[in-house]
Tab-separated table of C-alpha atoms and ligand atoms in Angstrom:
chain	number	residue	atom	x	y	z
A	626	UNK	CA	0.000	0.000	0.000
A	627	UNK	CA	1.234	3.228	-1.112
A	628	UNK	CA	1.263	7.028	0.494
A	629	UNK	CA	-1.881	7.985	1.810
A	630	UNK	CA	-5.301	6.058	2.121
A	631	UNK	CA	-8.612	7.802	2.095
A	632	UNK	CA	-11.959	6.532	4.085
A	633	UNK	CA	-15.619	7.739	2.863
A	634	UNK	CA	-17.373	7.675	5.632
A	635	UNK	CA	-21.271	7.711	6.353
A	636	UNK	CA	-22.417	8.249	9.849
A	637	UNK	CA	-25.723	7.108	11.001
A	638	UNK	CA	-27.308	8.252	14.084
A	639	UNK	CA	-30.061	6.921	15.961
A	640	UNK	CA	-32.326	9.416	18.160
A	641	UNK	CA	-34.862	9.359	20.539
A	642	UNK	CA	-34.223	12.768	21.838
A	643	UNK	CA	-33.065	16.396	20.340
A	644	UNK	CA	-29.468	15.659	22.370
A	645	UNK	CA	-29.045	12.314	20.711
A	646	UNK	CA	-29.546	14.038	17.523
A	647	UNK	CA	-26.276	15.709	17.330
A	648	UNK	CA	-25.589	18.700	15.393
A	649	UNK	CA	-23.399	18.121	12.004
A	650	UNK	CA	-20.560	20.275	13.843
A	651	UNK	CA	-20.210	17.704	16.073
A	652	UNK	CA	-19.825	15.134	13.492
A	653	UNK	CA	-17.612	16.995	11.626
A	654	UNK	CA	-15.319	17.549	14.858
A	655	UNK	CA	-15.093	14.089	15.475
A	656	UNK	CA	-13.977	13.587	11.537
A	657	UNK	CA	-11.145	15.841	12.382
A	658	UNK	CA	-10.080	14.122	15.530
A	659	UNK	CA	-9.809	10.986	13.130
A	660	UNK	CA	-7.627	12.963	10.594
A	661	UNK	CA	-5.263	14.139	13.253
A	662	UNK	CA	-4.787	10.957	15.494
A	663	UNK	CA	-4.209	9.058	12.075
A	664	UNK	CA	-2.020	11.499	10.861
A	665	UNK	CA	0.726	12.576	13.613
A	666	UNK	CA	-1.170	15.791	13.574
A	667	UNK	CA	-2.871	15.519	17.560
A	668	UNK	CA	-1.569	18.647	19.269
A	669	UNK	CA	-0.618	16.365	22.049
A	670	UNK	CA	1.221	13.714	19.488
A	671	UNK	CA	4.402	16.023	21.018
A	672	UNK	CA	3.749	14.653	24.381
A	673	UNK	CA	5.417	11.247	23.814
A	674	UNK	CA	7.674	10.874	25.777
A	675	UNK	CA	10.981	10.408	24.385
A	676	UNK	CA	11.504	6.542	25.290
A	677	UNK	CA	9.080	6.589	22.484
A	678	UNK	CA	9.618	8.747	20.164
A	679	UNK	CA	11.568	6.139	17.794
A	680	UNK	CA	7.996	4.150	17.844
A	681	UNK	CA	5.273	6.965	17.579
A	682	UNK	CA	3.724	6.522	14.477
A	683	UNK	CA	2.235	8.567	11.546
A	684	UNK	CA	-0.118	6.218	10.058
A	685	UNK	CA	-1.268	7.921	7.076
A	686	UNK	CA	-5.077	7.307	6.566
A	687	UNK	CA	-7.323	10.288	6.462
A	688	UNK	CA	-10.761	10.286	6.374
A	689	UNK	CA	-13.939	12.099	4.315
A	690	UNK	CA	-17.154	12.669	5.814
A	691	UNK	CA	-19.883	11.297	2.732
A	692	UNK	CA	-23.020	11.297	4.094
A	693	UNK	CA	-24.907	11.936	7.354
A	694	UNK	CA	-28.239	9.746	7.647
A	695	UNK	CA	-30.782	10.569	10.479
A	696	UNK	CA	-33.358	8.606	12.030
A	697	UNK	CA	-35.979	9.199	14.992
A	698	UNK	CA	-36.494	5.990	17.066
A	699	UNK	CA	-38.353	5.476	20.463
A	700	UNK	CA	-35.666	3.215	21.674
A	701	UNK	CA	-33.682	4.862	24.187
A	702	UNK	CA	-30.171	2.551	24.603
A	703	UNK	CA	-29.193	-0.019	21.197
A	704	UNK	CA	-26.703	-2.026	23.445
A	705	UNK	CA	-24.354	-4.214	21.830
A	706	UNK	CA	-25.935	-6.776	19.505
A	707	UNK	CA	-25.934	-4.924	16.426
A	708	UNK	CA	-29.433	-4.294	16.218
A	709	UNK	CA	-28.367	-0.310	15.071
A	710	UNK	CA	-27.327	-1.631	12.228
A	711	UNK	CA	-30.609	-3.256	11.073
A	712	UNK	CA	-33.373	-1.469	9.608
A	713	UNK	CA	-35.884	-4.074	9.976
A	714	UNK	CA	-35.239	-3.718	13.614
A	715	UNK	CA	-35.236	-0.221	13.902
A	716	UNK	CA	-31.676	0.783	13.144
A	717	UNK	CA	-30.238	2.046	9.930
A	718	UNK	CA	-28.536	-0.543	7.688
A	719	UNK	CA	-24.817	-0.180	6.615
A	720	UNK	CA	-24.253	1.615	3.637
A	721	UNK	CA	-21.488	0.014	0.892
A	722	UNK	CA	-19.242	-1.356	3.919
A	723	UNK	CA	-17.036	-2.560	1.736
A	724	UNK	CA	-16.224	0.754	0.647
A	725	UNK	CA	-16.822	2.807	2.871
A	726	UNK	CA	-16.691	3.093	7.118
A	727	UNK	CA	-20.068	2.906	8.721
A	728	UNK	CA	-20.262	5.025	12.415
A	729	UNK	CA	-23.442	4.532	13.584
A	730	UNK	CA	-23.835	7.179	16.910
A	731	UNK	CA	-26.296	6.350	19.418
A	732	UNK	CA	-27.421	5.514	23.116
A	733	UNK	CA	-25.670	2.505	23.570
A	734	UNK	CA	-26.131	2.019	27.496
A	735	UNK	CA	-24.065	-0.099	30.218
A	736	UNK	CA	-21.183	2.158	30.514
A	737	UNK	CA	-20.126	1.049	27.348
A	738	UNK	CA	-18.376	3.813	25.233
A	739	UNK	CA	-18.291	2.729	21.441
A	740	UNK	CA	-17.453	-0.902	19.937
A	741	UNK	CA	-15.907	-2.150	16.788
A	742	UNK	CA	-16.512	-4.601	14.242
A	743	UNK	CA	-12.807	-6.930	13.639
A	744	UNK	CA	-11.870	-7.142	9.636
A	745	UNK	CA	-13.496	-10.036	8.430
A	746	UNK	CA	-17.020	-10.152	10.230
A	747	UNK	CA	-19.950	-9.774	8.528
A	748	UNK	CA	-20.355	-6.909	5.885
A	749	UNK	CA	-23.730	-5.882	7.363
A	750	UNK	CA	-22.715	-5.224	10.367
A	751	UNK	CA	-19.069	-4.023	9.971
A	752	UNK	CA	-18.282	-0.776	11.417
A	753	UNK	CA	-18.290	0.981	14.663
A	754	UNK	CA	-21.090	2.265	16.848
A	755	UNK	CA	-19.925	5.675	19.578
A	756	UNK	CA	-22.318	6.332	21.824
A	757	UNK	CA	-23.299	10.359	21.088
A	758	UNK	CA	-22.143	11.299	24.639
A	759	UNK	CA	-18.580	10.281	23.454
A	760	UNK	CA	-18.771	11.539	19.955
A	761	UNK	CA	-16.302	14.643	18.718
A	762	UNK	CA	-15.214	16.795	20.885
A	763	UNK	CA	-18.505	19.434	20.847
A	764	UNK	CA	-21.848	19.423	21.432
A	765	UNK	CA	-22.785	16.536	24.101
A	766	UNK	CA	-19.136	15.005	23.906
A	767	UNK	CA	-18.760	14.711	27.442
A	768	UNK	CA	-15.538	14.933	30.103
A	769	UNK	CA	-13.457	12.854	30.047
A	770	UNK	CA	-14.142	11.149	26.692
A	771	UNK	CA	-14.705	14.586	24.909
A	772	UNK	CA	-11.399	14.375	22.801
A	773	UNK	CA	-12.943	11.737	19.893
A	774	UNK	CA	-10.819	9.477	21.392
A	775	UNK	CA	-13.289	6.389	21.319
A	776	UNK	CA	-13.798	6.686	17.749
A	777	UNK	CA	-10.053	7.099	16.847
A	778	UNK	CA	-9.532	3.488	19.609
A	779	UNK	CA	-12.704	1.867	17.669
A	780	UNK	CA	-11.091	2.551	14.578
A	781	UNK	CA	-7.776	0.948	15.432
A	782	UNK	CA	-10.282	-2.377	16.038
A	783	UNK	CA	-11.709	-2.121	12.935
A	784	UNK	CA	-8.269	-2.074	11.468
A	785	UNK	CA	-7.588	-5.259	13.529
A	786	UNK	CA	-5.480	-3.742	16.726
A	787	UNK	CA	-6.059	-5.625	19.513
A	788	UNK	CA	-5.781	-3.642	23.131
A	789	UNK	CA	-2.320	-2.825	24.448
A	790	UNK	CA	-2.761	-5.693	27.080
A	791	UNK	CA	-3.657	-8.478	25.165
A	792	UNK	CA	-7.071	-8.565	26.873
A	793	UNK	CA	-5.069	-11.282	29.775
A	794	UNK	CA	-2.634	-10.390	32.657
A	795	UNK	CA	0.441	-9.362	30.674
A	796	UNK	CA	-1.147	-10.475	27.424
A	797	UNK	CA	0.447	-10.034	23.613
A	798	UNK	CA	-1.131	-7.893	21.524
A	799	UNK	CA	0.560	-9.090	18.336
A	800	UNK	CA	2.640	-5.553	17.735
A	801	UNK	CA	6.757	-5.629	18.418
A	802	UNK	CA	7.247	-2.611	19.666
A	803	UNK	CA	4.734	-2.084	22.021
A	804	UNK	CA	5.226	-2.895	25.524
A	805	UNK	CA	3.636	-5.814	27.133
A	806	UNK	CA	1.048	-4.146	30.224
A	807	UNK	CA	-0.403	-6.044	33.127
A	808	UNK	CA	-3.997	-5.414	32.194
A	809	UNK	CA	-5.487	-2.140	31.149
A	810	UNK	CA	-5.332	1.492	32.345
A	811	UNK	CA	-7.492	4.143	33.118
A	812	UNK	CA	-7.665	7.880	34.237
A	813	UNK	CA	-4.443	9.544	33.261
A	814	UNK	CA	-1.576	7.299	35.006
A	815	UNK	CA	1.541	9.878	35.652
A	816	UNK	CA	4.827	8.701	33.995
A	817	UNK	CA	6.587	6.546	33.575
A	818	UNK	CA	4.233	3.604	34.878
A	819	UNK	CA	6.391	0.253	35.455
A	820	UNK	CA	4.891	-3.060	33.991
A	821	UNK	CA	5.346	-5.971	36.570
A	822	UNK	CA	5.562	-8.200	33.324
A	823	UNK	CA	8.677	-9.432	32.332
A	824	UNK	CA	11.363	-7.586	31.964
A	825	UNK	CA	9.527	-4.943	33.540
A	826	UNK	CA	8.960	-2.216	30.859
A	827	UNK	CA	7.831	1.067	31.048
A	828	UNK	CA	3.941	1.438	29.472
A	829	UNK	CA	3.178	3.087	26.607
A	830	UNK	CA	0.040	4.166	28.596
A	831	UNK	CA	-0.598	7.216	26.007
A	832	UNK	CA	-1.210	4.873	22.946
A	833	UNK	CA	-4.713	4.631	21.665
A	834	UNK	CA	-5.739	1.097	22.482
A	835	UNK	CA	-5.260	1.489	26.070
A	836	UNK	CA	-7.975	2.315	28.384
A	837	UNK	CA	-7.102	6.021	29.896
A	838	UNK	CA	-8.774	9.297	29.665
A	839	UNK	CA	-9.183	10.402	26.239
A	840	UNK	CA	-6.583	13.339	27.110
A	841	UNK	CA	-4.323	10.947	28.035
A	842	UNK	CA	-4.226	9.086	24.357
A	843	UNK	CA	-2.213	10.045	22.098
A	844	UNK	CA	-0.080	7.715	19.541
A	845	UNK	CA	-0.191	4.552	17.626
A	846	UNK	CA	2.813	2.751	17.673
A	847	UNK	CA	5.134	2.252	13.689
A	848	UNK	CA	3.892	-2.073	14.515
A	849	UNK	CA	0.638	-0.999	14.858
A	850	UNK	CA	0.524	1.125	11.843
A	851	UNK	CA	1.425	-2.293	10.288
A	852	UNK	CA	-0.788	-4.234	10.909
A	853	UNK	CA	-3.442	-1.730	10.335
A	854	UNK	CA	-2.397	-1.089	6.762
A	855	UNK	CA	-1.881	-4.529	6.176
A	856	UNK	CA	-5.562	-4.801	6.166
A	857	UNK	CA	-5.236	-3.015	2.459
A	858	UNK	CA	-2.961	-4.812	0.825
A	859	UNK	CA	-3.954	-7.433	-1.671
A	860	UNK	CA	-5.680	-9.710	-0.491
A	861	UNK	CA	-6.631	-8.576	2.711
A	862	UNK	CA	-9.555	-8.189	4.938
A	863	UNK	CA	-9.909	-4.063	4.159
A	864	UNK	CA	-8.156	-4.529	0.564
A	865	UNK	CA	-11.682	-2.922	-1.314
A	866	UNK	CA	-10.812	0.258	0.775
A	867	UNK	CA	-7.805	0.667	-1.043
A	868	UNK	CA	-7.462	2.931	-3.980
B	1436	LIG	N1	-14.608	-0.038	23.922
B	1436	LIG	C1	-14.120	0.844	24.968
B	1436	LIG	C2	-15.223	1.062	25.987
B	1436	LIG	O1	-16.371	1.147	25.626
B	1436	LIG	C3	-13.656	2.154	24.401
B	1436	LIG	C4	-12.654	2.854	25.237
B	1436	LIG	C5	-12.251	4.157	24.620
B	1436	LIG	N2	-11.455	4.947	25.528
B	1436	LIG	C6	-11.425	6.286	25.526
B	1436	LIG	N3	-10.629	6.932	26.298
B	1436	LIG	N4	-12.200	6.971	24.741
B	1436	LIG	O2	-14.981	1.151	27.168
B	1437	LIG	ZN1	-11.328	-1.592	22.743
B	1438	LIG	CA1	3.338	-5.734	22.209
């Protein structure tokens, strides 16, 4: 895969209020949240700390904001069995996934911020679905997952990044050069923060697939960027994306 890959995207959202109907600013800030943290263009991407500065990562995709569909509903939180997806349930069906990302943005309920569909699932259902309250960074984005951060970590998923910690104590998350972690991490964790895994590494607690504030995300590692744009090439899950 060469230079720079682009993403149409077409965001669906799901209301049962005037708040859950959020305002195409919103949208559009969240868009440019996705063009910076996949572009080494965060204002914070200068806050890695130097021990990583040799793995920070510009990964090169940007992506285009398509279409915007709208739909009233009288269901009030989707949860997390794809049922926002389906039109014949109530949702709003994927448009052209092979082609293009589906973000569907609703109530999703149970604490849960936003999840991802892995490559290789299901066209009908591939995509991600933010809940609105953690959508962009205006509007009803709310503290402390007001920075688009959930999108740009759902993303990653849909690209086929697994979290930081392998999802098990001191797990592998199939990327070289980042660090293994005990388990996940949330809040901001001050620096540096000292795996007990072996060899006892310092975290890279700032990278995207981690579990912290969104003001405390801020890089992909150069292995993840692999294995997300491996997803293009030839012959792989995401190749119809590429151009
Ligand atoms: N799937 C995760 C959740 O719902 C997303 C975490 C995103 N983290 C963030 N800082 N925005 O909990
Ligand atoms: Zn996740
Ligand atoms: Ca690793």
């Amino acid at each position: 895969v060469n230079g720079q890959i682009e993403i149409p995207v077409v965001v669906n959202v799901l209301y049962s209020s005037s708040a859950e109907n959020i305002s195409l600013a919103q949208i559009q800030s969240q868009i440019d949240v996705l063009n910076q943290d996949f572009n080494g263009q965060n204002t914070d991407f200068n806050q890695v700390p130097t021990t990583f500065s040799g793995a920070k990562a510009n990964v090169g995709i940007s992506f285009v904001l398509e279409t915007v569909n709208r739909k009233s509903t009288r269901k009030t939180s989707w949860g997390t069995r794809d049922t926002m997806k389906n039109a014949k349930r109530g949702g709003i069906d994927a448009t052209s996934p092979d082609t293009k990302l589906n973000l569907w943005v609703c109530t999703i309920g149970g604490g849960i911020l936003g999840y991802a569909q892995f490559p290789g699932g299901s066209p009908s259902t591939d995509g991600v679905v933010i809940d609105s309250r953690y959508f962009g960074t205006t509007g009803t984005a709310t503290y402390p997952f007001n920075k688009g951060r959930t999108a740009t970590h759902e993303v990653g998923h849909w690209l086929n990044l697994r979290h930081i910690w392998g999802d098990t104590t001191c797990g592998n998350d199939q990327v070289n050069d980042t660090p293994s972690h005990n388990t996940a991490n949330y809040g901001c964790p001050s620096y540096p923060h000292y795996s007990t895994c072996s060899g006892s590494p310092i975290e890279m607690t700032m990278n995207y697939m981690d579990y912290t504030d969104d003001a405390c995300m801020y890089m992909f590692s150069n292995g993840q960027k692999d294995r997300m744009l491996a997803t293009f090439a030839p012959g792989g899950p995401r190749s119809s994306f590429a151009q």
